Short mmCIF file of C-alpha atoms and ligand atoms in Angstrom, two decimals:
data_model
loop_
_atom_site.label_atom_id
_atom_site.label_comp_id
_atom_site.label_asym_id
_atom_site.label_seq_id
_atom_site.Cartn_x
_atom_site.Cartn_y
_atom_site.Cartn_z
CA MET A 54 17.56 22.82 -22.74
CA SER A 55 15.99 20.74 -25.49
CA THR A 56 17.20 17.18 -25.49
CA ALA A 57 17.03 15.22 -28.72
CA PRO A 58 14.82 12.18 -28.08
CA GLU A 59 16.10 8.75 -29.02
CA SER A 60 13.61 5.96 -29.45
CA ASN A 61 15.97 3.24 -28.16
CA GLN A 62 16.50 4.97 -24.81
CA GLU A 63 15.52 3.18 -21.63
CA THR A 64 12.45 4.54 -19.80
CA VAL A 65 12.24 4.80 -16.03
CA VAL A 66 9.21 5.48 -13.86
CA MET A 67 10.26 7.16 -10.60
CA LYS A 68 7.75 7.46 -7.74
CA PHE A 69 8.14 9.89 -4.84
CA GLY A 70 5.96 9.67 -1.73
CA GLY A 71 4.47 12.50 0.29
CA SER A 72 7.43 12.95 2.63
CA SER A 73 9.75 13.27 -0.41
CA VAL A 74 7.82 16.29 -1.75
CA ALA A 75 6.79 17.77 1.61
CA ASP A 76 8.22 21.27 1.04
CA PRO A 77 9.72 23.47 -1.72
CA ASP A 78 13.31 22.40 -0.97
CA LYS A 79 12.39 18.73 -1.22
CA ILE A 80 10.47 19.39 -4.44
CA ARG A 81 13.58 21.02 -5.91
CA GLN A 82 15.63 18.00 -4.77
CA VAL A 83 13.22 15.63 -6.54
CA ALA A 84 13.40 17.77 -9.69
CA ARG A 85 17.22 17.55 -9.52
CA ARG A 86 17.01 13.74 -9.43
CA LEU A 87 14.73 13.69 -12.46
CA VAL A 88 17.01 16.01 -14.39
CA ASP A 89 20.09 13.95 -13.47
CA ALA A 90 18.39 10.82 -14.84
CA ARG A 91 17.36 12.66 -18.02
CA GLU A 92 20.93 13.90 -18.50
CA ARG A 93 22.15 10.30 -18.26
CA GLY A 94 20.06 9.66 -21.37
CA VAL A 95 17.02 8.03 -19.77
CA ARG A 96 13.39 8.84 -20.68
CA VAL A 97 11.91 9.97 -17.36
CA VAL A 98 8.35 9.61 -16.08
CA ALA A 99 7.77 10.61 -12.46
CA THR A 100 4.67 10.10 -10.38
CA VAL A 101 4.34 11.92 -7.08
CA SER A 102 2.11 11.77 -4.02
CA ALA A 103 0.48 14.78 -2.40
CA MET A 104 2.82 16.98 -0.33
CA GLY A 105 3.39 15.76 3.24
CA ASP A 106 0.13 15.12 5.07
CA THR A 107 -2.08 16.84 2.48
CA THR A 108 -4.33 13.80 1.97
CA ASP A 109 -4.97 13.47 5.73
CA THR A 110 -5.70 17.21 5.95
CA LEU A 111 -8.17 17.00 3.05
CA LEU A 112 -9.88 14.01 4.67
CA GLU A 113 -10.21 15.95 7.94
CA LEU A 114 -11.65 18.89 6.05
CA ALA A 115 -14.22 16.66 4.36
CA GLY A 116 -15.08 15.19 7.79
CA ALA A 117 -15.56 18.67 9.22
CA ILE A 118 -18.09 19.42 6.50
CA SER A 119 -19.99 16.16 6.37
CA PRO A 120 -20.14 13.06 8.62
CA HIS A 121 -20.35 10.80 5.54
CA PRO A 122 -18.75 12.65 2.63
CA HIS A 123 -20.11 11.58 -0.74
CA PRO A 124 -17.49 9.21 -2.24
CA ARG A 125 -17.53 10.89 -5.64
CA GLU A 126 -16.89 14.29 -4.10
CA LEU A 127 -14.23 12.80 -1.81
CA ASP A 128 -12.36 11.67 -4.91
CA MET A 129 -12.74 15.10 -6.53
CA LEU A 130 -11.25 16.57 -3.36
CA LEU A 131 -8.44 14.06 -2.65
CA SER A 132 -7.20 13.95 -6.24
CA THR A 133 -6.28 17.65 -6.03
CA GLY A 134 -3.38 16.90 -3.64
CA GLU A 135 -1.41 15.04 -6.30
CA ARG A 136 -2.20 17.64 -8.98
CA ILE A 137 -0.58 20.28 -6.81
CA SER A 138 2.64 18.38 -6.19
CA CYS A 139 3.12 17.23 -9.76
CA ALA A 140 2.60 20.74 -11.18
CA LEU A 141 5.12 22.10 -8.65
CA VAL A 142 7.73 19.47 -9.56
CA ALA A 143 7.25 20.32 -13.26
CA MET A 144 7.90 24.01 -12.44
CA ALA A 145 11.07 23.09 -10.55
CA VAL A 146 12.27 21.02 -13.52
CA HIS A 147 11.72 24.01 -15.83
CA ASP A 148 13.88 26.12 -13.56
CA LEU A 149 16.70 23.59 -14.01
CA GLY A 150 16.54 24.23 -17.74
CA HIS A 151 14.64 21.13 -18.87
CA GLU A 152 11.28 20.65 -20.51
CA ALA A 153 8.62 19.07 -18.33
CA VAL A 154 4.88 18.57 -18.48
CA SER A 155 2.46 17.46 -15.76
CA PHE A 156 -0.66 15.36 -16.35
CA THR A 157 -3.60 14.38 -14.18
CA GLY A 158 -4.30 10.64 -13.96
CA SER A 159 -7.01 11.02 -16.55
CA GLN A 160 -4.76 12.96 -18.97
CA ALA A 161 -2.15 10.23 -18.56
CA GLY A 162 -4.75 7.64 -19.62
CA ILE A 163 -5.12 5.85 -16.30
CA ILE A 164 -8.45 4.06 -16.67
CA THR A 165 -10.00 2.50 -13.57
CA ASP A 166 -13.17 0.76 -12.48
CA PRO A 167 -15.82 3.14 -11.07
CA VAL A 168 -15.33 2.30 -7.35
CA HIS A 169 -14.72 5.62 -5.59
CA THR A 170 -11.89 5.84 -3.01
CA LYS A 171 -10.54 2.38 -3.85
CA ALA A 172 -10.64 2.08 -7.62
CA LYS A 173 -8.57 -0.53 -9.42
CA ILE A 174 -6.60 0.30 -12.54
CA ARG A 175 -8.05 -1.53 -15.54
CA GLU A 176 -5.77 -0.28 -18.29
CA ILE A 177 -3.45 2.55 -19.20
CA THR A 178 -3.60 4.35 -22.53
CA PRO A 179 -0.57 6.59 -22.12
CA PHE A 180 -0.61 8.33 -25.54
CA ARG A 181 0.11 11.79 -24.19
CA VAL A 182 2.86 10.46 -21.91
CA VAL A 183 4.61 8.73 -24.84
CA GLU A 184 4.21 11.78 -27.08
CA ALA A 185 5.78 14.04 -24.45
CA LEU A 186 8.62 11.56 -23.86
CA ASP A 187 9.25 11.46 -27.62
CA GLU A 188 9.57 15.25 -27.51
CA GLY A 189 12.32 14.88 -24.89
CA ARG A 190 10.26 16.09 -21.94
CA ILE A 191 10.29 14.86 -18.38
CA VAL A 192 6.72 13.72 -17.69
CA LEU A 193 4.99 14.16 -14.32
CA VAL A 194 1.88 12.12 -13.60
CA ALA A 195 -0.36 12.89 -10.61
CA GLY A 196 -0.35 9.72 -8.51
CA PHE A 197 -3.22 7.93 -6.75
CA GLN A 198 -5.92 8.79 -9.30
CA GLY A 199 -7.58 7.70 -12.49
CA PHE A 200 -10.71 8.02 -14.49
CA SER A 201 -13.68 5.70 -14.97
CA ARG A 202 -15.09 5.35 -18.48
CA ASP A 203 -18.30 3.91 -17.00
CA THR A 204 -19.10 7.03 -15.01
CA MET A 205 -16.78 9.59 -16.69
CA ASP A 206 -15.65 10.52 -13.17
CA VAL A 207 -12.35 10.97 -11.37
CA THR A 208 -11.45 8.07 -9.06
CA THR A 209 -8.74 7.49 -6.45
CA LEU A 210 -6.88 4.25 -5.85
CA GLY A 211 -6.85 3.92 -2.03
CA ARG A 212 -4.25 5.02 0.50
CA GLY A 213 -0.71 4.71 -0.80
CA GLY A 214 -2.13 4.50 -4.32
CA THR A 215 0.72 6.37 -6.03
CA ASP A 216 2.74 3.15 -5.72
CA ALA A 217 0.09 1.48 -7.92
CA THR A 218 0.23 4.37 -10.40
CA ALA A 219 4.00 3.85 -10.68
CA VAL A 220 3.88 0.10 -11.27
CA ALA A 221 1.01 0.32 -13.76
CA LEU A 222 2.79 3.07 -15.73
CA ALA A 223 6.01 1.03 -15.76
CA ALA A 224 4.10 -2.00 -17.09
CA ALA A 225 2.36 0.07 -19.79
CA LEU A 226 5.57 1.80 -20.90
CA GLY A 227 7.92 -1.22 -20.63
CA ALA A 228 9.89 0.86 -18.12
CA THR A 229 11.86 0.08 -14.99
CA CYS A 230 10.17 1.10 -11.73
CA GLU A 231 11.89 2.93 -8.88
CA ILE A 232 9.93 3.75 -5.71
CA TYR A 233 11.59 6.45 -3.61
CA SER A 234 10.64 7.12 0.00
CA ASP A 235 11.99 8.26 3.36
CA VAL A 236 13.49 4.82 4.07
CA PRO A 237 16.28 3.30 1.93
CA GLY A 238 14.41 0.07 1.17
CA VAL A 239 12.39 -2.75 2.70
CA PHE A 240 13.60 -3.74 6.17
CA THR A 241 13.24 -6.77 8.44
CA ALA A 242 10.83 -4.61 10.49
CA ASP A 243 9.66 -1.01 10.46
CA PRO A 244 12.92 0.88 11.12
CA ARG A 245 10.95 3.46 13.09
CA ILE A 246 10.23 0.79 15.70
CA VAL A 247 13.22 -1.52 15.56
CA ALA A 248 16.54 0.31 15.72
CA ASP A 249 18.62 -2.60 14.40
CA ALA A 250 16.22 -3.57 11.57
CA ARG A 251 18.22 -4.74 8.54
CA LYS A 252 17.67 -3.69 4.94
CA LEU A 253 16.81 -6.65 2.70
CA ALA A 254 18.67 -6.80 -0.64
CA VAL A 255 15.98 -8.80 -2.45
CA VAL A 256 12.39 -9.67 -1.53
CA SER A 257 10.25 -12.01 -3.65
CA TYR A 258 6.89 -10.78 -4.92
CA GLU A 259 5.24 -13.45 -2.80
CA GLU A 260 6.86 -12.29 0.45
CA MET A 261 6.31 -8.62 -0.37
CA LEU A 262 2.60 -9.33 -0.96
CA GLU A 263 2.31 -10.85 2.52
CA MET A 264 4.34 -8.02 4.05
CA ALA A 265 2.23 -5.31 2.41
CA ALA A 266 -0.99 -7.12 3.31
CA SER A 267 0.07 -7.35 6.95
CA GLY A 268 0.99 -3.71 7.37
CA ALA A 269 4.49 -2.92 5.99
CA LYS A 270 3.25 0.22 4.30
CA VAL A 271 6.54 0.88 2.52
CA LEU A 272 4.78 -0.54 -0.58
CA MET A 273 1.04 -0.58 -1.23
CA LEU A 274 -0.49 -4.06 -1.49
CA ARG A 275 -2.22 -3.39 -4.80
CA ALA A 276 1.03 -2.11 -6.31
CA VAL A 277 2.79 -5.37 -5.41
CA GLU A 278 -0.10 -7.37 -6.90
CA LEU A 279 0.23 -5.41 -10.13
CA ALA A 280 4.01 -5.85 -10.14
CA ARG A 281 3.71 -9.60 -9.70
CA GLY A 282 0.96 -9.93 -12.30
CA GLN A 283 2.82 -7.85 -14.89
CA ARG A 284 6.31 -9.06 -13.91
CA VAL A 285 7.56 -5.54 -13.15
CA PRO A 286 10.61 -5.57 -10.85
CA ILE A 287 10.55 -2.76 -8.28
CA HIS A 288 13.57 -1.01 -6.82
CA ALA A 289 12.52 0.49 -3.46
CA ARG A 290 15.08 3.09 -2.39
CA SER A 291 15.76 6.38 -0.63
CA THR A 292 14.89 9.82 -1.98
CA PHE A 293 17.69 11.32 0.05
CA SER A 294 20.67 9.07 -0.77
CA ASP A 295 22.09 7.08 -3.68
CA GLU A 296 22.54 3.82 -1.81
CA GLU A 297 21.24 0.60 -3.35
CA GLY A 298 17.75 -0.17 -2.04
CA THR A 299 15.69 -3.37 -2.09
CA ARG A 300 14.80 -5.27 -5.27
CA ILE A 301 11.33 -6.78 -5.32
CA GLU A 302 11.34 -9.40 -8.03
CA ASP A 303 10.78 -12.99 -8.97
CA ALA A 304 13.07 -14.75 -6.52
CA GLU A 305 12.40 -18.29 -7.70
CA GLY A 306 15.31 -20.64 -7.15
CA MET A 307 16.90 -18.40 -4.54
CA GLU A 308 17.51 -19.69 -1.06
CA GLN A 309 14.78 -18.24 1.12
CA ALA A 310 14.92 -17.31 4.78
CA ILE A 311 12.59 -19.12 7.16
CA VAL A 312 11.53 -15.73 8.54
CA SER A 313 12.35 -12.62 6.50
CA ALA A 314 10.48 -9.91 8.38
CA VAL A 315 8.18 -8.93 11.24
CA THR A 316 5.34 -6.67 10.19
CA HIS A 317 2.65 -4.94 12.16
CA SER A 318 -0.50 -2.91 11.83
CA GLU A 319 -2.36 -0.79 14.36
CA ASP A 320 -5.31 -0.28 12.14
CA GLU A 321 -7.49 -3.34 12.79
CA VAL A 322 -11.05 -3.36 14.04
CA VAL A 323 -12.55 -6.76 14.85
CA PHE A 324 -16.26 -7.44 14.42
CA ALA A 325 -17.26 -10.26 16.78
CA LEU A 326 -20.65 -11.68 15.80
CA ARG A 327 -22.65 -13.92 18.13
CA ALA A 328 -25.91 -15.82 17.74
CA VAL A 329 -25.24 -16.38 14.04
CA PRO A 330 -27.64 -19.13 12.84
CA ASP A 331 -25.68 -22.39 12.50
CA ARG A 332 -26.94 -23.34 9.05
CA PRO A 333 -25.59 -23.35 5.48
CA GLY A 334 -25.57 -19.87 3.96
CA SER A 335 -25.09 -17.72 7.09
CA ALA A 336 -21.44 -16.97 6.48
CA ALA A 337 -22.11 -16.57 2.76
CA ALA A 338 -24.84 -13.99 3.42
CA ILE A 339 -22.59 -12.02 5.77
CA PHE A 340 -19.51 -12.02 3.55
CA ASP A 341 -21.51 -11.41 0.35
CA ALA A 342 -22.83 -8.22 1.94
CA VAL A 343 -19.37 -7.26 3.21
CA ALA A 344 -17.75 -7.89 -0.20
CA ALA A 345 -20.47 -5.93 -2.00
CA ALA A 346 -19.54 -2.95 0.21
CA HIS A 347 -15.88 -3.28 -0.96
CA VAL A 348 -14.68 -3.95 2.58
CA ASN A 349 -11.24 -5.58 2.82
CA VAL A 350 -11.65 -8.45 5.25
CA ASP A 351 -8.51 -9.88 6.78
CA THR A 352 -8.61 -12.54 9.52
CA ILE A 353 -11.80 -14.64 9.79
CA LEU A 354 -12.53 -17.04 12.64
CA GLN A 355 -15.63 -19.16 13.26
CA ASN A 356 -16.61 -21.33 16.24
CA VAL A 357 -19.79 -23.38 16.50
CA GLY A 358 -21.49 -24.49 19.69
CA HIS A 359 -24.95 -24.73 21.28
CA GLY A 360 -26.81 -24.37 17.98
CA SER A 361 -25.35 -21.05 16.92
CA ALA A 362 -22.04 -19.82 15.58
CA GLU A 363 -19.60 -17.14 16.67
CA LEU A 364 -17.87 -15.41 13.82
CA SER A 365 -15.12 -12.82 14.08
CA PHE A 366 -13.40 -10.91 11.30
CA SER A 367 -11.06 -7.94 11.12
CA VAL A 368 -11.21 -4.96 8.78
CA PRO A 369 -9.09 -1.84 8.37
CA HIS A 370 -10.31 1.15 10.38
CA GLU A 371 -11.38 3.09 7.27
CA ASP A 372 -13.75 0.27 6.25
CA VAL A 373 -15.67 0.21 9.56
CA PRO A 374 -18.68 2.33 8.47
CA ALA A 375 -19.11 0.24 5.30
CA ALA A 376 -18.81 -3.00 7.32
CA ARG A 377 -21.50 -1.79 9.76
CA ARG A 378 -23.88 -1.03 6.91
CA ALA A 379 -23.13 -4.41 5.30
CA LEU A 380 -23.94 -6.24 8.56
CA GLU A 381 -27.26 -4.41 8.83
CA HIS A 382 -28.02 -5.53 5.31
CA ALA A 383 -27.04 -9.16 6.02
CA GLN A 384 -29.38 -9.30 9.01
CA GLU A 385 -32.31 -8.73 6.64
CA SER A 386 -31.73 -12.25 5.30
CA ILE A 387 -30.25 -14.19 8.27
CA GLY A 388 -32.15 -12.47 11.08
CA ALA A 389 -30.86 -10.48 14.04
CA ILE A 390 -27.38 -11.30 15.38
CA LYS A 391 -25.30 -9.81 18.21
CA ILE A 392 -22.48 -7.56 17.01
CA GLU A 393 -19.54 -6.33 19.07
CA GLU A 394 -16.79 -4.06 17.69
CA ILE A 395 -13.34 -4.42 19.21
CA ALA A 396 -11.23 -1.40 18.35
CA ASP A 397 -8.22 -1.75 20.67
CA LEU A 398 -6.35 -4.49 18.80
CA GLY A 399 -3.34 -4.51 16.51
CA LYS A 400 -1.65 -7.21 14.49
CA VAL A 401 1.85 -8.59 14.44
CA SER A 402 2.98 -11.01 11.73
CA LEU A 403 6.00 -13.06 10.72
CA VAL A 404 6.61 -13.48 6.98
CA GLY A 405 9.07 -15.86 5.33
CA ALA A 406 8.98 -18.12 2.28
CA GLY A 407 11.15 -20.72 4.04
CA MET A 408 8.41 -21.20 6.65
CA ARG A 409 6.63 -23.48 4.22
CA SER A 410 9.19 -26.24 4.73
CA HIS A 411 10.14 -25.48 8.35
CA PRO A 412 7.51 -26.24 10.97
CA GLY A 413 7.69 -24.66 14.41
CA VAL A 414 7.67 -20.97 13.53
CA ALA A 415 4.17 -20.43 14.94
CA ALA A 416 5.00 -22.26 18.18
CA ARG A 417 8.11 -20.14 18.68
CA MET A 418 6.16 -16.98 17.92
CA PHE A 419 3.48 -17.83 20.52
CA ARG A 420 6.15 -18.71 23.09
CA THR A 421 7.92 -15.38 22.50
CA LEU A 422 4.68 -13.43 22.93
CA ALA A 423 3.77 -15.47 26.04
CA ASP A 424 7.16 -14.66 27.58
CA GLU A 425 6.26 -10.98 27.07
CA GLN A 426 2.91 -11.61 28.83
CA ILE A 427 1.05 -10.67 25.64
CA ASN A 428 -2.35 -12.26 25.13
CA LEU A 429 -3.43 -13.49 21.67
CA ARG A 430 -6.94 -12.67 20.52
CA LEU A 431 -7.05 -14.14 16.98
CA ILE A 432 -4.50 -16.13 14.99
CA SER A 433 -4.39 -16.61 11.25
CA THR A 434 -1.88 -18.23 8.94
CA SER A 435 -0.95 -18.58 5.28
CA PRO A 436 1.78 -20.94 4.00
CA ILE A 437 4.34 -18.14 4.45
CA LYS A 438 2.85 -15.99 7.23
CA VAL A 439 1.64 -16.25 10.82
CA SER A 440 -0.40 -13.32 12.19
CA CYS A 441 -1.63 -12.66 15.71
CA LEU A 442 -4.13 -10.05 16.80
CA ILE A 443 -3.03 -8.69 20.17
CA PRO A 444 -3.81 -5.64 22.32
CA ARG A 445 -2.77 -2.56 20.35
CA LEU A 446 -0.89 -1.29 23.37
CA HIS A 447 1.59 -4.17 23.03
CA VAL A 448 2.22 -4.11 19.29
CA GLU A 449 5.57 -2.31 19.36
CA GLN A 450 6.84 -4.45 22.23
CA ALA A 451 5.80 -7.58 20.29
CA VAL A 452 7.56 -6.43 17.10
CA ARG A 453 10.82 -5.83 18.98
CA ALA A 454 10.63 -9.13 20.88
CA LEU A 455 9.95 -11.16 17.72
CA HIS A 456 12.67 -9.39 15.75
CA GLU A 457 15.12 -10.28 18.50
CA ALA A 458 13.87 -13.86 19.04
CA PHE A 459 14.16 -14.72 15.34
CA GLY A 460 17.59 -13.06 15.03
CA LEU A 461 16.57 -10.72 12.22
CA GLY A 462 18.77 -7.75 13.13
CA GLU A 463 22.15 -6.58 11.88
CA GLN A 464 24.69 -9.38 12.33
P1 LIG B 220 5.69 7.28 1.11
O1 LIG B 220 5.01 8.45 1.73
O2 LIG B 220 7.01 7.61 0.48
O3 LIG B 220 4.80 6.47 0.23
P2 LIG B 220 5.19 5.54 3.32
O4 LIG B 220 5.07 6.34 4.57
O5 LIG B 220 3.95 5.08 2.65
O6 LIG B 220 6.13 6.34 2.32
O7 LIG B 220 6.10 4.25 3.58
C1 LIG B 220 7.37 4.39 4.16
C2 LIG B 220 7.27 4.05 5.63
O8 LIG B 220 6.97 2.67 5.77
C3 LIG B 220 8.57 4.22 6.40
O9 LIG B 220 8.71 5.53 6.89
C4 LIG B 220 8.48 3.17 7.49
O10 LIG B 220 8.20 3.74 8.75
C5 LIG B 220 7.30 2.30 7.08
N1 LIG B 220 7.60 0.87 7.12
C6 LIG B 220 6.83 -0.06 7.74
N2 LIG B 220 7.36 -1.27 7.64
C7 LIG B 220 8.51 -1.14 6.92
C8 LIG B 220 9.52 -2.06 6.50
N3 LIG B 220 9.44 -3.37 6.77
N4 LIG B 220 10.58 -1.58 5.80
C9 LIG B 220 10.65 -0.26 5.52
N5 LIG B 220 9.73 0.65 5.90
C10 LIG B 220 8.67 0.23 6.60
N1 LIG B 221 -1.66 10.80 -1.14
C1 LIG B 221 -2.25 9.48 -1.07
C2 LIG B 221 -2.17 8.97 0.36
O1 LIG B 221 -1.74 9.68 1.25
C3 LIG B 221 -1.63 8.52 -2.04
C4 LIG B 221 -0.17 8.22 -1.82
O2 LIG B 221 0.50 8.85 -1.00
O3 LIG B 221 0.33 7.34 -2.52
O4 LIG B 221 -2.57 7.86 0.60
MG1 LIG B 222 3.29 5.04 0.65
#
């Protein structure tokens, strides 16, 4: 069916995650949703993740070939997953009688910096996308990938990166942004762990940033940063139902809960450094080297005593090899230090904008964890978040206990 394009039509960017395109039936279901939106008179751009666990499988394959896969080649490999799913969705749209075209990130004009496996989107020049929309087509864009003009190479955006593709496309096209996944929105805790977790109607950008940074993987951190920077509201909702999801938007002026959500992550590795020289420049040398290796550092703690410092910091599991290399490099300037890696920790956090004006949240959190006999290893705070690193074994128990203690469940 050819649909006459109208320039004043609204544009929507719809993003579907891996579980939403995991098999041919689901791909047909996604195509149906796109066609329904098109038939309502909307210009439709969809960006999709790789099918199911494809990215994990490709990573395993790379690991079976090489202990340290070359980052450029890793991006060549990983970016294929999203090309497959977006071509398949385009085929399914054709079968429903509509015109569709799929583009790689580079064809869609997604320009990134040259950092392989965690590139940042610099700009989008979506000429081909706009042209295809003007012709009345449904446009599919392979998520999670872009292209660097500096190196002329394919890049990928980091795990969960299709969320960032969606937000950046919505900003470039002046479109609304809908992120579809296997959960119907953002909840007070991971609904897989807490049975009575409650769906939140609205979450501010600020709270969503803290939630994403502390492990609520329903939205990728970088995508939320882009949404806040570009003022793109996100509607996070279910692929498999029509119910209203969660709006992530500027919530200024709204009454804000003291605690909105409990988040967790089981992905932390702590580097505990001892015998760090207690003099100006030691921490700078260490974290300069770590930053140059593009390692995402989370919690940092330093203690000084007996002429030397102890410094601990946590990094995501995938950044461990880069952090090790960075620490070797730092020792060339500060001298030898003692390094211990602690890999059996996880993190539980409370997030809430109302915390800022209500003291006592941290104390109640520590009391709740103590009552569960859970030991705290590291604590870190922001004005609207308190995080504790605890034994990984106890993370789920801690999430449930905190959700209960702060009364976050269904009323
Ligand atoms: P997709 O593959 O569609 O990108 P993800 O697996 O990345 O989806 O994110 C959705 C998952 O996020 C859910 O299945 C859920 O288990 C998890 N999750 C963690 N914390 C939350 C939360 N607070 N609210 C909703 N989902 C959450
Ligand atoms: N397929 C990539 C991943 O698994 C990107 C994404 O799903 O958004 O991380
Ligand atoms: Mg995701």
